[in-house]
Amino acid sequence: MQHAVSAGEVTSLTMSDFDALEFRSALGRFATGVTIVTTVDAAGERYGVTANSYNSVSLDPPLVLWSLAKTSRSIAAFEDCEAFAVHILGAHQEELAKRFASSSADKFSGLDVHAGLHGVPLFEECAAHFECTLENRFEGGDHVIFLGRVEHFAHGDAAPLLFHDGKFARVEASEKKA
Ligand SMILES: Cc1cc2nc3c(=O)[nH]c(=O)nc-3n(C[C@H](O)[C@H](O)[C@H](O)COP(=O)(O)O)c2cc1C
């Protein structure tokens, strides 16, 4: 097994810190797409977070899932929501991903969004989006897992934005054979 940090370099860390770093590093080997998940609360305040924990679950019924840290600013809004929207980001949307990976309160300012199912904010020009009603939520340690039932969806043909090893990435065009 390859360790990112050798034992000699971690003397200032506790054993559990070392395990956490190794765990994160191992988790980061898994390449994912990047999404922004949005919702709106009863007062009309809009929320959105960058998330790569998204995955498809079921075709019939159509279900998807993602998870959010309990420490995130928007956790209560997602726990109480009727609906949320998952936007699969295109390769051109790295700046948007960075904006929604921050905890600022005005992430939506200046963006072209419209209200979808239950008033949930929808972005244009994503690779795909899924409008979901909240089907269930589950305890997931320091995260909450949200299961959504897809009510509407749309997709284009944009190349996806990727995330791997803590960095954004893009699909490399495969070389054409002569
Ligand atoms: C590529 C990427 C993927 C992320 N995926 C998740 C995720 O799946 N779950 C999560 O809780 N945070 C994730 N984050 C971190 C959140 O986007 C970040 O904590 C954000 O500030 C949460 O917004 P909030 O504090 O306004 O709720 C991710 C960040 C990046 C850059």
Coordinates of N, CA, C and O and ligand atoms in Angstrom, one line a residue:
M1 N 0.8 -1.2 0.0 CA 0.0 0.0 0.0 C 0.9 1.3 0.0 O 1.9 1.3 0.7
Q2 N 0.5 2.2 -0.8 CA 1.3 3.5 -0.9 C 0.8 4.5 0.1 O -0.4 4.8 0.1
H3 N 1.7 5.1 0.9 CA 1.2 6.1 1.9 C 1.7 7.5 1.3 O 2.8 7.7 0.9
A4 N 0.7 8.4 1.3 CA 1.0 9.8 0.8 C 2.0 10.5 1.7 O 2.8 11.3 1.3
V5 N 2.0 10.1 3.1 CA 2.9 10.8 4.0 C 3.6 9.6 4.7 O 3.0 8.7 5.2
S6 N 5.0 9.7 4.8 CA 5.7 8.7 5.5 C 5.6 8.9 7.0 O 5.4 10.0 7.5
A7 N 5.7 7.8 7.8 CA 5.5 7.8 9.2 C 6.4 8.9 9.9 O 6.1 9.5 10.8
G8 N 7.7 9.0 9.3 CA 8.6 10.0 9.9 C 8.2 11.4 9.8 O 8.6 12.3 10.6
E9 N 7.3 11.7 8.9 CA 6.8 13.1 8.6 C 5.6 13.5 9.4 O 5.1 14.6 9.3
V10 N 5.1 12.6 10.2 CA 3.8 12.9 10.9 C 3.9 12.9 12.4 O 2.9 12.7 13.1
T11 N 5.1 13.2 12.9 CA 5.3 13.2 14.4 C 4.4 14.2 15.1 O 4.1 14.0 16.3
S12 N 4.1 15.3 14.5 CA 3.2 16.3 15.2 C 1.7 15.9 15.1 O 0.9 16.6 15.7
L13 N 1.4 14.9 14.4 CA 0.0 14.5 14.3 C -0.3 13.3 15.2 O 0.6 12.5 15.5
T14 N -1.5 13.2 15.7 CA -1.9 12.1 16.5 C -2.2 10.9 15.5 O -2.3 11.1 14.3
M15 N -2.3 9.7 16.1 CA -2.6 8.6 15.2 C -3.9 8.7 14.5 O -4.0 8.4 13.3
S16 N -4.9 9.3 15.2 CA -6.2 9.4 14.5 C -6.1 10.5 13.4 O -6.8 10.3 12.4
D17 N -5.3 11.6 13.6 CA -5.2 12.5 12.5 C -4.5 11.8 11.3 O -5.0 12.1 10.1
F18 N -3.5 11.0 11.5 CA -2.8 10.3 10.4 C -3.8 9.4 9.7 O -3.9 9.4 8.5
D19 N -4.7 8.7 10.5 CA -5.6 7.8 9.8 C -6.6 8.6 9.0 O -7.0 8.2 7.9
A20 N -7.0 9.8 9.5 CA -8.0 10.6 8.8 C -7.4 11.1 7.5 O -8.1 11.1 6.4
L21 N -6.1 11.5 7.5 CA -5.5 12.0 6.2 C -5.4 10.9 5.2 O -5.7 11.0 4.0
E22 N -5.0 9.7 5.7 CA -4.9 8.5 4.8 C -6.2 8.1 4.3 O -6.3 7.8 3.1
F23 N -7.2 8.2 5.1 CA -8.6 7.9 4.7 C -9.0 8.8 3.6 O -9.5 8.4 2.5
R24 N -8.8 10.1 3.8 CA -9.2 11.1 2.8 C -8.5 10.9 1.5 O -9.0 11.0 0.4
S25 N -7.2 10.6 1.6 CA -6.4 10.4 0.5 C -6.9 9.2 -0.3 O -6.9 9.2 -1.6
A26 N -7.2 8.1 0.4 CA -7.7 6.9 -0.3 C -9.1 7.2 -0.9 O -9.3 6.8 -2.1
L27 N -9.9 8.0 -0.3 CA -11.2 8.3 -0.8 C -11.1 9.2 -2.1 O -11.8 9.0 -3.1
G28 N -10.0 10.0 -2.1 CA -9.8 10.9 -3.3 C -9.3 10.2 -4.5 O -9.2 10.8 -5.6
R29 N -9.0 8.9 -4.4 CA -8.6 8.1 -5.6 C -9.8 7.9 -6.5 O -9.7 7.5 -7.7
F30 N -11.0 8.0 -5.9 CA -12.2 7.8 -6.7 C -12.6 9.1 -7.5 O -12.8 10.1 -6.9
A31 N -12.6 9.0 -8.8 CA -12.9 10.1 -9.7 C -14.4 10.3 -9.8 O -15.1 9.3 -9.9
T32 N -14.9 11.5 -9.6 CA -16.3 11.7 -9.7 C -16.6 12.9 -10.7 O -15.7 13.6 -11.1
G33 N -17.9 13.1 -11.0 CA -18.4 14.3 -11.6 C -18.5 15.3 -10.5 O -18.2 15.1 -9.3
V34 N -19.1 16.5 -10.8 CA -19.3 17.6 -9.8 C -20.7 18.1 -10.0 O -21.1 18.3 -11.2
T35 N -21.4 18.2 -8.9 CA -22.8 18.8 -9.0 C -22.9 20.0 -8.1 O -22.1 20.2 -7.2
I36 N -23.9 20.8 -8.4 CA -24.4 21.8 -7.4 C -25.8 21.4 -7.1 O -26.7 21.2 -8.0
V37 N -26.1 21.2 -5.8 CA -27.5 20.9 -5.4 C -28.1 22.2 -4.8 O -27.5 22.8 -3.9
T38 N -29.3 22.5 -5.2 CA -30.0 23.7 -4.8 C -31.3 23.4 -4.1 O -32.0 22.4 -4.4
T39 N -31.7 24.3 -3.2 CA -33.1 24.2 -2.7 C -33.5 25.6 -2.2 O -32.7 26.6 -2.4
V40 N -34.7 25.8 -1.7 CA -35.2 27.1 -1.2 C -36.0 26.8 0.0 O -36.6 25.7 0.2
D41 N -35.9 27.7 1.0 CA -36.7 27.5 2.3 C -38.0 28.2 2.2 O -38.4 28.8 1.2
A42 N -38.8 28.0 3.3 CA -40.2 28.5 3.3 C -40.2 30.0 3.2 O -41.2 30.6 2.7
A43 N -39.1 30.7 3.6 CA -39.0 32.2 3.5 C -38.5 32.6 2.2 O -38.4 33.8 1.9
G44 N -38.2 31.7 1.3 CA -37.8 32.0 -0.1 C -36.3 32.2 -0.2 O -35.8 32.6 -1.3
E45 N -35.5 31.9 0.9 CA -34.1 32.0 0.8 C -33.5 30.8 0.0 O -33.9 29.7 0.2
R46 N -32.6 31.1 -0.9 CA -32.1 30.1 -1.8 C -30.7 29.5 -1.3 O -30.0 30.3 -0.7
Y47 N -30.6 28.2 -1.4 CA -29.3 27.6 -0.9 C -28.8 26.7 -2.1 O -29.5 26.2 -2.9
G48 N -27.4 26.6 -2.1 CA -26.8 25.8 -3.1 C -25.4 25.3 -2.6 O -24.7 26.1 -2.0
V49 N -25.1 24.1 -2.8 CA -23.8 23.6 -2.4 C -23.2 22.7 -3.5 O -23.9 22.0 -4.2
T50 N -21.9 22.8 -3.7 CA -21.1 22.0 -4.6 C -21.0 20.6 -3.9 O -20.6 20.5 -2.7
A51 N -21.3 19.5 -4.6 CA -21.3 18.2 -4.0 C -20.8 17.2 -5.0 O -21.3 17.2 -6.2
N52 N -19.9 16.3 -4.6 CA -19.5 15.2 -5.5 C -20.0 13.9 -4.9 O -19.6 12.8 -5.4
S53 N -20.8 13.9 -3.9 CA -21.3 12.7 -3.3 C -22.5 12.2 -4.0 O -23.1 11.1 -3.6
Y54 N -22.9 12.9 -5.1 CA -24.1 12.5 -5.8 C -23.9 11.1 -6.5 O -22.8 10.8 -6.9
N55 N -25.0 10.3 -6.5 CA -25.0 9.1 -7.3 C -26.4 8.7 -7.7 O -27.4 9.1 -7.1
S56 N -26.5 8.0 -8.8 CA -27.8 7.4 -9.2 C -28.1 6.2 -8.3 O -27.1 5.5 -7.9
V57 N -29.3 5.9 -8.0 CA -29.7 4.8 -7.2 C -30.6 3.8 -7.9 O -30.3 2.6 -8.0
S58 N -31.7 4.3 -8.4 CA -32.8 3.4 -8.9 C -33.4 4.0 -10.2 O -33.6 5.2 -10.3
L59 N -33.7 3.1 -11.2 CA -34.4 3.5 -12.4 C -35.9 3.5 -12.2 O -36.6 4.4 -12.7
D60 N -36.4 2.6 -11.4 CA -37.9 2.5 -11.3 C -38.1 2.1 -9.8 O -38.0 0.9 -9.5
P61 N -38.5 3.0 -8.9 CA -38.7 4.4 -9.2 C -37.4 5.1 -9.5 O -36.4 4.7 -9.0
P62 N -37.5 6.3 -10.1 CA -36.2 7.0 -10.4 C -35.7 7.8 -9.2 O -36.3 8.8 -8.7
L63 N -34.6 7.3 -8.6 CA -34.0 7.8 -7.3 C -32.6 8.2 -7.5 O -31.8 7.4 -8.2
V64 N -32.2 9.3 -6.9 CA -30.8 9.6 -6.8 C -30.4 10.0 -5.3 O -31.3 10.2 -4.5
L65 N -29.1 10.0 -5.0 CA -28.8 10.4 -3.6 C -27.6 11.3 -3.6 O -26.8 11.4 -4.6
W66 N -27.4 12.0 -2.5 CA -26.2 12.8 -2.3 C -26.1 13.0 -0.8 O -27.1 12.6 0.0
S67 N -25.0 13.4 -0.2 CA -24.9 13.6 1.2 C -24.2 15.0 1.5 O -23.5 15.5 0.7
L68 N -24.6 15.6 2.7 CA -24.2 16.9 3.1 C -23.7 16.9 4.5 O -24.3 16.3 5.4
A69 N -22.6 17.5 4.7 CA -22.0 17.6 6.1 C -22.9 18.3 7.0 O -23.5 19.3 6.7
K70 N -23.1 17.7 8.3 CA -24.0 18.3 9.3 C -23.5 19.7 9.7 O -24.3 20.5 10.2
T71 N -22.2 20.0 9.4 CA -21.7 21.3 9.8 C -22.0 22.4 8.7 O -21.6 23.6 8.9
S72 N -22.5 22.0 7.6 CA -22.6 23.0 6.5 C -23.8 24.0 6.8 O -24.7 23.7 7.5
R73 N -23.6 25.2 6.4 CA -24.5 26.3 6.7 C -25.9 26.0 6.2 O -26.9 26.3 6.8
S74 N -26.0 25.2 5.1 CA -27.4 24.9 4.5 C -28.0 23.6 5.0 O -29.1 23.3 4.4
I75 N -27.4 23.0 6.0 CA -28.0 21.6 6.3 C -29.5 21.7 6.7 O -30.2 20.8 6.3
A76 N -29.9 22.7 7.5 CA -31.3 22.7 8.0 C -32.2 22.9 6.8 O -33.3 22.3 6.7
A77 N -31.8 23.8 5.8 CA -32.7 24.0 4.7 C -32.9 22.7 3.9 O -34.0 22.5 3.5
F78 N -31.8 21.9 3.7 CA -32.0 20.7 2.9 C -32.8 19.6 3.8 O -33.6 18.9 3.2
E79 N -32.6 19.6 5.1 CA -33.3 18.6 5.9 C -34.8 18.9 5.9 O -35.6 18.0 6.0
D80 N -35.2 20.2 5.8 CA -36.6 20.6 5.9 C -37.2 20.8 4.5 O -38.4 21.1 4.4
C81 N -36.5 20.6 3.4 CA -37.0 21.0 2.1 C -38.0 19.9 1.6 O -38.0 18.8 2.0
E82 N -38.9 20.4 0.7 CA -39.8 19.5 0.0 C -39.1 19.0 -1.3 O -39.4 17.9 -1.7
A83 N -38.2 19.8 -1.8 CA -37.6 19.4 -3.1 C -36.2 20.0 -3.2 O -35.9 21.0 -2.5
F84 N -35.4 19.4 -4.1 CA -34.1 19.9 -4.4 C -33.8 19.6 -5.8 O -34.4 18.8 -6.5
A85 N -32.8 20.3 -6.4 CA -32.4 20.1 -7.8 C -30.9 19.8 -7.8 O -30.1 20.5 -7.1
V86 N -30.5 18.7 -8.5 CA -29.1 18.4 -8.7 C -28.7 18.8 -10.1 O -29.3 18.4 -11.1
H87 N -27.6 19.6 -10.2 CA -27.1 20.1 -11.5 C -25.8 19.4 -11.7 O -24.8 19.6 -10.9
I88 N -25.7 18.6 -12.8 CA -24.4 18.0 -13.2 C -23.6 19.1 -14.0 O -24.1 19.6 -15.0
L89 N -22.5 19.5 -13.5 CA -21.7 20.6 -14.1 C -21.0 20.2 -15.3 O -20.4 19.0 -15.4
G90 N -20.9 21.1 -16.3 CA -20.1 20.9 -17.4 C -18.6 21.3 -17.2 O -18.4 22.1 -16.2
A91 N -17.7 20.9 -18.1 CA -16.3 21.3 -17.9 C -16.1 22.8 -17.8 O -15.1 23.2 -17.3
H92 N -17.0 23.6 -18.4 CA -16.8 25.0 -18.4 C -17.3 25.7 -17.1 O -17.3 26.9 -17.0
Q93 N -17.7 24.9 -16.1 CA -18.4 25.5 -14.9 C -17.6 25.4 -13.6 O -18.1 25.3 -12.5
E94 N -16.2 25.3 -13.8 CA -15.4 25.2 -12.6 C -15.5 26.4 -11.6 O -15.6 26.2 -10.4
E95 N -15.7 27.6 -12.2 CA -15.8 28.8 -11.3 C -17.1 28.7 -10.5 O -17.1 29.1 -9.4
L96 N -18.2 28.2 -11.2 CA -19.5 28.0 -10.5 C -19.3 27.0 -9.3 O -19.8 27.2 -8.2
A97 N -18.6 25.9 -9.6 CA -18.3 24.9 -8.6 C -17.6 25.5 -7.4 O -17.9 25.3 -6.2
K98 N -16.6 26.4 -7.7 CA -15.8 27.0 -6.6 C -16.7 28.0 -5.8 O -16.6 28.0 -4.6
R99 N -17.6 28.7 -6.5 CA -18.5 29.7 -5.8 C -19.4 28.9 -4.8 O -19.6 29.4 -3.7
F100 N -19.9 27.8 -5.2 CA -20.9 27.1 -4.4 C -20.2 26.1 -3.4 O -20.9 25.5 -2.6
A101 N -18.9 26.1 -3.5 CA -18.1 25.3 -2.4 C -17.7 26.2 -1.3 O -17.0 25.8 -0.4
S102 N -18.2 27.5 -1.3 CA -17.9 28.4 -0.2 C -19.1 28.5 0.6 O -20.2 28.1 0.3
S103 N -19.0 29.1 1.8 CA -20.1 29.2 2.7 C -20.8 30.6 2.7 O -21.5 30.9 3.6
S104 N -20.5 31.4 1.6 CA -21.0 32.7 1.6 C -22.6 32.7 1.5 O -23.2 31.7 0.9
A105 N -23.2 33.8 1.9 CA -24.7 33.8 2.0 C -25.3 34.3 0.6 O -26.4 34.0 0.4
D106 N -24.4 34.9 -0.3 CA -25.0 35.4 -1.5 C -24.4 34.7 -2.7 O -24.0 35.3 -3.7
K107 N -24.4 33.4 -2.7 CA -23.8 32.6 -3.8 C -24.5 32.8 -5.1 O -24.0 32.6 -6.2
F108 N -25.8 33.2 -5.0 CA -26.6 33.3 -6.3 C -26.5 34.7 -6.9 O -27.1 34.9 -8.0
S109 N -25.9 35.6 -6.3 CA -25.9 37.0 -6.8 C -25.3 37.1 -8.2 O -24.2 36.6 -8.4
G110 N -26.1 37.7 -9.1 CA -25.6 37.9 -10.5 C -25.7 36.7 -11.4 O -25.4 36.8 -12.5
L111 N -26.3 35.6 -10.8 CA -26.4 34.4 -11.7 C -27.8 34.3 -12.3 O -28.8 34.8 -11.8
D112 N -27.8 33.7 -13.5 CA -29.0 33.5 -14.3 C -29.7 32.3 -13.8 O -29.3 31.2 -14.2
V113 N -30.7 32.4 -12.9 CA -31.4 31.2 -12.3 C -32.9 31.4 -12.5 O -33.3 32.6 -12.5
H114 N -33.6 30.4 -12.6 CA -35.1 30.5 -12.6 C -35.6 29.5 -11.6 O -35.0 28.5 -11.2
A115 N -36.9 29.7 -11.2 CA -37.5 28.8 -10.2 C -38.1 27.6 -10.9 O -39.0 27.7 -11.8
G116 N -37.7 26.4 -10.4 CA -38.3 25.1 -10.9 C -39.3 24.6 -10.0 O -40.0 25.3 -9.3
L117 N -39.3 23.3 -9.9 CA -40.3 22.5 -9.0 C -40.2 23.1 -7.6 O -39.1 23.2 -7.0
H118 N -41.3 23.4 -7.0 CA -41.4 24.0 -5.6 C -40.6 25.2 -5.4 O -40.1 25.5 -4.3
G119 N -40.3 25.9 -6.5 CA -39.5 27.2 -6.4 C -38.0 27.0 -6.3 O -37.3 27.9 -6.0
V120 N -37.6 25.7 -6.4 CA -36.1 25.4 -6.3 C -35.3 26.1 -7.4 O -35.7 26.0 -8.6
P121 N -34.2 26.8 -7.1 CA -33.4 27.5 -8.1 C -32.8 26.5 -9.2 O -32.3 25.5 -8.8
L122 N -33.0 26.8 -10.4 CA -32.4 26.0 -11.5 C -31.4 26.9 -12.3 O -31.8 28.0 -12.7
F123 N -30.3 26.3 -12.6 CA -29.3 27.0 -13.5 C -29.5 26.5 -15.0 O -29.8 25.3 -15.2
E124 N -29.1 27.4 -15.9 CA -29.1 27.0 -17.3 C -27.7 26.4 -17.6 O -26.8 26.6 -16.8
E125 N -27.6 25.8 -18.7 CA -26.3 25.4 -19.3 C -25.5 24.4 -18.5 O -24.3 24.4 -18.6
C126 N -26.2 23.6 -17.7 CA -25.4 22.5 -17.1 C -25.4 21.3 -18.0 O -26.2 21.2 -19.0
A127 N -24.6 20.3 -17.7 CA -24.6 19.1 -18.5 C -25.9 18.3 -18.4 O -26.4 17.7 -19.3
A128 N -26.5 18.4 -17.2 CA -27.8 17.8 -16.9 C -28.4 18.4 -15.6 O -27.6 18.9 -14.8
H129 N -29.7 18.3 -15.4 CA -30.2 18.6 -14.1 C -31.4 17.6 -13.8 O -32.0 17.1 -14.7
F130 N -31.5 17.4 -12.5 CA -32.6 16.5 -12.0 C -33.4 17.2 -10.9 O -32.8 17.6 -9.9
E131 N -34.7 17.4 -11.1 CA -35.5 18.1 -10.1 C -36.2 17.0 -9.3 O -36.8 16.1 -9.9
C132 N -36.0 17.0 -8.0 CA -36.3 15.9 -7.1 C -37.2 16.4 -6.0 O -37.0 17.4 -5.4
T133 N -38.2 15.5 -5.6 CA -38.8 15.7 -4.3 C -38.0 14.9 -3.3 O -37.4 13.8 -3.7
L134 N -38.0 15.3 -2.0 CA -37.2 14.6 -1.0 C -38.0 13.4 -0.6 O -39.0 13.4 0.0
E135 N -37.4 12.2 -1.0 CA -38.0 10.9 -0.7 C -37.7 10.4 0.7 O -38.6 9.9 1.4
N136 N -36.5 10.6 1.1 CA -36.1 10.2 2.5 C -34.7 10.8 2.8 O -34.0 11.3 1.9
R137 N -34.4 10.8 4.1 CA -33.1 11.1 4.5 C -32.6 10.2 5.6 O -33.4 9.7 6.4
F138 N -31.3 10.0 5.6 CA -30.7 9.0 6.5 C -29.5 9.6 7.2 O -28.8 10.4 6.7
E139 N -29.3 9.1 8.5 CA -28.1 9.5 9.2 C -26.9 8.9 8.5 O -26.9 7.7 8.1
G140 N -25.8 9.6 8.3 CA -24.6 9.1 7.7 C -23.4 9.6 8.4 O -22.6 10.3 7.8
G141 N -23.3 9.3 9.8 CA -22.2 9.8 10.5 C -22.2 11.3 10.6 O -23.1 11.9 11.1
D142 N -21.1 11.9 10.1 CA -21.1 13.4 10.2 C -21.8 14.0 9.0 O -21.8 15.2 8.8
H143 N -22.4 13.2 8.2 CA -23.2 13.7 7.0 C -24.7 13.2 7.1 O -25.0 12.3 7.9
V144 N -25.5 13.9 6.4 CA -26.9 13.4 6.2 C -27.0 13.0 4.7 O -26.5 13.7 3.8
I145 N -27.6 11.8 4.5 CA -27.8 11.3 3.1 C -29.2 11.6 2.7 O -30.2 11.3 3.4
F146 N -29.3 12.3 1.5 CA -30.6 12.7 1.0 C -30.9 11.8 -0.2 O -30.1 11.7 -1.2
L147 N -32.1 11.2 -0.2 CA -32.6 10.4 -1.3 C -33.7 11.2 -2.0 O -34.7 11.6 -1.4
G148 N -33.5 11.4 -3.3 CA -34.5 12.2 -4.0 C -35.2 11.4 -5.1 O -34.6 10.5 -5.7
R149 N -36.5 11.7 -5.3 CA -37.3 11.1 -6.4 C -37.3 12.0 -7.5 O -37.7 13.2 -7.4
V150 N -36.8 11.6 -8.7 CA -36.7 12.5 -9.8 C -38.1 12.7 -10.4 O -38.7 11.8 -10.8
E151 N -38.5 14.0 -10.5 CA -39.8 14.4 -11.1 C -39.6 14.9 -12.5 O -40.5 14.7 -13.3
H152 N -38.5 15.6 -12.7 CA -38.2 16.2 -14.1 C -36.7 16.1 -14.2 O -36.0 16.3 -13.3
F153 N -36.3 16.0 -15.5 CA -34.8 16.1 -15.7 C -34.6 16.6 -17.2 O -35.6 16.6 -18.0
A154 N -33.4 17.1 -17.4 CA -33.0 17.5 -18.8 C -31.5 17.3 -18.9 O -30.8 17.3 -17.9
H155 N -31.1 17.1 -20.1 CA -29.6 17.0 -20.3 C -29.2 17.6 -21.6 O -30.0 17.6 -22.6
G156 N -28.0 18.0 -21.7 CA -27.4 18.5 -23.0 C -26.3 17.5 -23.4 O -26.3 16.4 -22.9
D157 N -25.3 18.0 -24.1 CA -24.2 17.1 -24.5 C -22.9 17.7 -24.1 O -21.8 17.3 -24.6
A158 N -22.9 18.6 -23.1 CA -21.6 19.2 -22.6 C -20.7 18.2 -22.0 O -21.2 17.3 -21.3
A159 N -19.4 18.3 -22.2 CA -18.5 17.4 -21.5 C -18.5 17.7 -20.0 O -18.7 18.9 -19.6
P160 N -18.4 16.7 -19.1 CA -18.6 17.0 -17.7 C -17.3 17.5 -17.0 O -16.2 17.3 -17.5
L161 N -17.6 18.3 -15.9 CA -16.5 18.6 -15.0 C -16.2 17.4 -14.1 O -17.1 16.8 -13.7
L162 N -14.9 17.2 -13.9 CA -14.6 16.0 -13.0 C -13.8 16.5 -11.8 O -13.3 17.6 -11.7
F163 N -13.7 15.6 -10.8 CA -13.0 15.9 -9.5 C -12.3 14.6 -9.1 O -12.8 13.6 -9.1
H164 N -11.0 14.8 -8.9 CA -10.1 13.7 -8.6 C -8.9 14.1 -7.7 O -8.3 15.1 -8.1
D165 N -8.6 13.4 -6.7 CA -7.4 13.7 -5.9 C -7.4 15.2 -5.4 O -6.4 15.8 -5.4
G166 N -8.6 15.7 -5.0 CA -8.7 17.0 -4.5 C -8.6 18.1 -5.5 O -8.6 19.3 -5.2
K167 N -8.7 17.7 -6.8 CA -8.5 18.8 -7.9 C -9.6 18.6 -9.0 O -10.0 17.5 -9.2
F168 N -10.0 19.7 -9.6 CA -10.9 19.6 -10.7 C -10.1 19.1 -11.9 O -8.9 19.3 -12.0
A169 N -10.8 18.4 -12.8 CA -10.2 17.8 -14.0 C -11.2 17.7 -15.1 O -12.4 18.0 -14.9
R170 N -10.7 17.4 -16.3 CA -11.5 17.3 -17.5 C -11.3 16.0 -18.2 O -10.2 15.4 -18.0
V171 N -12.3 15.6 -18.9 CA -12.1 14.3 -19.7 C -11.1 14.6 -20.8 O -11.2 15.6 -21.5
E172 N -10.1 13.7 -21.0 CA -9.1 13.9 -22.0 C -9.7 13.3 -23.3 O -10.2 12.1 -23.3
A173 N -9.7 14.0 -24.4 CA -10.2 13.5 -25.7 C -9.3 12.3 -26.1 O -8.0 12.5 -26.1
S174 N -9.9 11.2 -26.4 CA -9.0 10.0 -26.8 C -8.5 10.3 -28.2 O -9.2 10.8 -29.0
E175 N -7.3 9.8 -28.4 CA -6.7 10.0 -29.8 C -7.4 9.2 -30.8 O -7.7 8.0 -30.5
K176 N -7.7 9.8 -31.9 CA -8.3 9.0 -33.0 C -7.3 8.1 -33.7 O -6.2 8.5 -33.9
K177 N -7.7 6.9 -33.9 CA -6.8 5.9 -34.6 C -6.8 6.3 -36.1 O -7.8 6.6 -36.7
A178 N -5.6 6.1 -36.7 CA -5.5 6.4 -38.1 C -6.2 5.4 -39.0 O -6.3 4.2 -38.6
Ligands
LIG1 C1 -15.6 19.3 -5.7 C2 -16.3 19.4 -4.4 C3 -17.2 18.5 -3.9 C4 -17.8 18.6 -2.7 N1 -18.7 17.7 -2.3 C5 -19.3 17.8 -1.1 C6 -20.3 16.8 -0.7 O1 -20.6 15.9 -1.4 N2 -20.9 17.0 0.5 C7 -20.5 18.0 1.4 O2 -21.1 18.1 2.5 N3 -19.7 19.0 1.0 C8 -19.1 18.9 -0.2 N4 -18.2 19.8 -0.6 C9 -17.9 21.0 0.3 C10 -19.1 22.0 0.2 O3 -19.3 22.4 -1.2 C11 -18.8 23.2 1.1 O4 -18.6 22.8 2.4 C12 -19.8 24.3 1.0 O5 -19.3 25.4 1.7 C13 -21.1 24.0 1.7 O6 -21.9 25.1 1.6 P1 -22.7 25.7 2.8 O7 -21.8 25.8 3.9 O8 -23.3 27.0 2.3 O9 -23.9 24.7 3.1 C14 -17.5 19.7 -1.8 C15 -16.6 20.7 -2.3 C16 -16.0 20.6 -3.5 C17 -15.0 21.6 -4.0

